Amino acid sequence: MISEKDFIFNQNTAIINEGSFQWSAPSNIALVKYWGKKEHQIPANPSISFTLNHCKTITKLGFTKKSDSSNFSFDLLFEGKPKEDFKPKIQKFFERIEVYCPYLKNYHFTIDTQNTFPHSSGIASSASGMAALAMNIMSLEKELNPAMTNDFFYQKASLLARLGSGSACRSIKGNIVVWGNHKEINGSSDLFGVEFPSEVHANFNNYQDTILLVDKGEKQVSSTVGHDLMHNHPFAEQRFSQAHHNLSTIKRVLENGNLDEFIQIVESEALTLHAMMMTSMPYFILMKPNTLAIINKIWKFRNETRIPVCFTLDAGANVHILYPENVRVETLQFIKDELVGYCQNGQYICDEIGFGAQKL
Ligand code: PMV
């Protein structure tokens, strides 16, 4: 079995003095949620997500060799302007991945990054951002070690992204990714995300995700703090075994296309995630009144029309509405007629399942 040690770089076969790369990486939305972790960003339970298509980070990494290798050195630009407050996060990321990428201190980097979704929309950019940066670093590593295989390139990119932000490891590939050991998913690993290995039912082709921006404010509790609160959480063990069970069920559902069962697992996972937050100590609530109003409207619409629309949530107040492509027109009409009023400034983003990071 592949272990952490296999990802330590020790093959400096080429000398590279300067260059630049550019990658885009998408956001992702979990169906079975990751909430709770062990040391080194090892998940407490396996998770599975749809990779998104339009919500992306685009990052250009410029690098020049420097003579002094004692420190990390980088400039950070966000939308073309220096962004000092993002720097500690990148510094920490470099420190975490240094053991795997010892060449990082040999270069000065210019990291130039932007998102395709509105700034501070409440859509977490850490997954797409860390994934895009990890891809660029792997492009540099590939230059240093041209013999690297494609599989290793993507696996290590996912491992590096995980060390930046856990769920970022699911943003490297598409269109459905599993992260965390699960007995029924061949090749699954706590170290990196893998493409869902089975054939997926046509019901999930181009599955839609419309993201309703309910609250764009800063989260009052970061996901780092939230994960930590799963230590000594009274329901933690039950929750972790439930996630294993739900992943087994959703695996079958993704294969057989049963949308009723899909809806049941996805909505239950979203509410369980928030239930864990509400039952931790200290407890907290990230949903807003409009989050609940939207959920109730979705349930009513689904009951009345039998259209298989469901919701999921991440660690915030925004609502992701998931539905098959063949009910797109009716669902968008429903969103415009009944849900836009609950969104901050009427904002929502139409996305769909996508295929992972791309070199630009
Ligand atoms: O990757 P993090 O540490 O920001 O955690 C994200 C956790 C959730 O988005 C709530 C769930 C998930 O699996 O993406």
mmCIF file with all atom_site columns, C-alpha atoms in Angstrom, residues 23-28 55-59 113-117 123-135 161 165 167-169 171-172 357:
data_model
loop_
_atom_site.group_PDB
_atom_site.id
_atom_site.type_symbol
_atom_site.label_atom_id
_atom_site.label_alt_id
_atom_site.label_comp_id
_atom_site.label_asym_id
_atom_site.label_entity_id
_atom_site.label_seq_id
_atom_site.pdbx_PDB_ins_code
_atom_site.Cartn_x
_atom_site.Cartn_y
_atom_site.Cartn_z
_atom_site.occupancy
_atom_site.B_iso_or_equiv
_atom_site.pdbx_formal_charge
_atom_site.auth_seq_id
_atom_site.auth_comp_id
_atom_site.auth_asym_id
_atom_site.auth_atom_id
_atom_site.pdbx_PDB_model_num
ATOM 1  C CA . TRP A 1 23  ? -3.741  26.080 -13.374 1.00 0.00 ? 23  TRP A CA 1
ATOM 2  C CA . SER A 1 24  ? -7.414  26.368 -12.599 1.00 0.00 ? 24  SER A CA 1
ATOM 3  C CA . ALA A 1 25  ? -9.035  24.165 -9.979  1.00 0.00 ? 25  ALA A CA 1
ATOM 4  C CA . PRO A 1 26  ? -12.731 23.967 -9.113  1.00 0.00 ? 26  PRO A CA 1
ATOM 5  C CA . SER A 1 27  ? -14.616 23.940 -5.878  1.00 0.00 ? 27  SER A CA 1
ATOM 6  C CA . ASN A 1 28  ? -16.427 20.758 -4.833  1.00 0.00 ? 28  ASN A CA 1
ATOM 7  C CA . CYS A 1 55  ? -16.686 27.969 -9.352  1.00 0.00 ? 55  CYS A CA 1
ATOM 8  C CA . LYS A 1 56  ? -12.931 27.955 -9.748  1.00 0.00 ? 56  LYS A CA 1
ATOM 9  C CA . THR A 1 57  ? -9.671  29.474 -8.620  1.00 0.00 ? 57  THR A CA 1
ATOM 10 C CA . ILE A 1 58  ? -7.138  30.369 -11.303 1.00 0.00 ? 58  ILE A CA 1
ATOM 11 C CA . THR A 1 59  ? -3.576  30.575 -10.028 1.00 0.00 ? 59  THR A CA 1
ATOM 12 C CA . THR A 1 113 ? -4.563  34.113 -7.878  1.00 0.00 ? 113 THR A CA 1
ATOM 13 C CA . GLN A 1 114 ? -8.197  34.923 -8.638  1.00 0.00 ? 114 GLN A CA 1
ATOM 14 C CA . ASN A 1 115 ? -11.601 33.290 -8.245  1.00 0.00 ? 115 ASN A CA 1
ATOM 15 C CA . THR A 1 116 ? -14.380 33.058 -10.810 1.00 0.00 ? 116 THR A CA 1
ATOM 16 C CA . PHE A 1 117 ? -16.994 33.454 -8.073  1.00 0.00 ? 117 PHE A CA 1
ATOM 17 C CA . ILE A 1 123 ? -18.297 30.115 -1.058  1.00 0.00 ? 123 ILE A CA 1
ATOM 18 C CA . ALA A 1 124 ? -15.148 28.689 0.462   1.00 0.00 ? 124 ALA A CA 1
ATOM 19 C CA . SER A 1 125 ? -12.212 29.342 -1.859  1.00 0.00 ? 125 SER A CA 1
ATOM 20 C CA . SER A 1 126 ? -9.821  27.256 0.232   1.00 0.00 ? 126 SER A CA 1
ATOM 21 C CA . ALA A 1 127 ? -10.602 24.019 -1.644  1.00 0.00 ? 127 ALA A CA 1
ATOM 22 C CA . SER A 1 128 ? -10.183 25.439 -5.138  1.00 0.00 ? 128 SER A CA 1
ATOM 23 C CA . GLY A 1 129 ? -7.340  27.744 -4.047  1.00 0.00 ? 129 GLY A CA 1
ATOM 24 C CA . MET A 1 130 ? -5.226  25.066 -2.405  1.00 0.00 ? 130 MET A CA 1
ATOM 25 C CA . ALA A 1 131 ? -5.918  22.641 -5.260  1.00 0.00 ? 131 ALA A CA 1
ATOM 26 C CA . ALA A 1 132 ? -4.808  25.192 -7.889  1.00 0.00 ? 132 ALA A CA 1
ATOM 27 C CA . LEU A 1 133 ? -1.618  25.961 -5.957  1.00 0.00 ? 133 LEU A CA 1
ATOM 28 C CA . ALA A 1 134 ? -0.872  22.259 -5.462  1.00 0.00 ? 134 ALA A CA 1
ATOM 29 C CA . MET A 1 135 ? -1.212  21.647 -9.226  1.00 0.00 ? 135 MET A CA 1
ATOM 30 C CA . ALA A 1 161 ? -3.888  20.024 -1.515  1.00 0.00 ? 161 ALA A CA 1
ATOM 31 C CA . SER A 1 165 ? -7.246  22.327 3.311   1.00 0.00 ? 165 SER A CA 1
ATOM 32 C CA . SER A 1 167 ? -11.527 18.991 1.255   1.00 0.00 ? 167 SER A CA 1
ATOM 33 C CA . ALA A 1 168 ? -9.184  20.553 -1.361  1.00 0.00 ? 168 ALA A CA 1
ATOM 34 C CA . CYS A 1 169 ? -7.878  17.051 -2.103  1.00 0.00 ? 169 CYS A CA 1
ATOM 35 C CA . SER A 1 171 ? -10.846 19.301 -6.162  1.00 0.00 ? 171 SER A CA 1
ATOM 36 C CA . ILE A 1 172 ? -7.998  17.867 -8.269  1.00 0.00 ? 172 ILE A CA 1
ATOM 37 C CA . ALA A 1 357 ? -8.115  20.933 -12.395 1.00 0.00 ? 357 ALA A CA 1
#
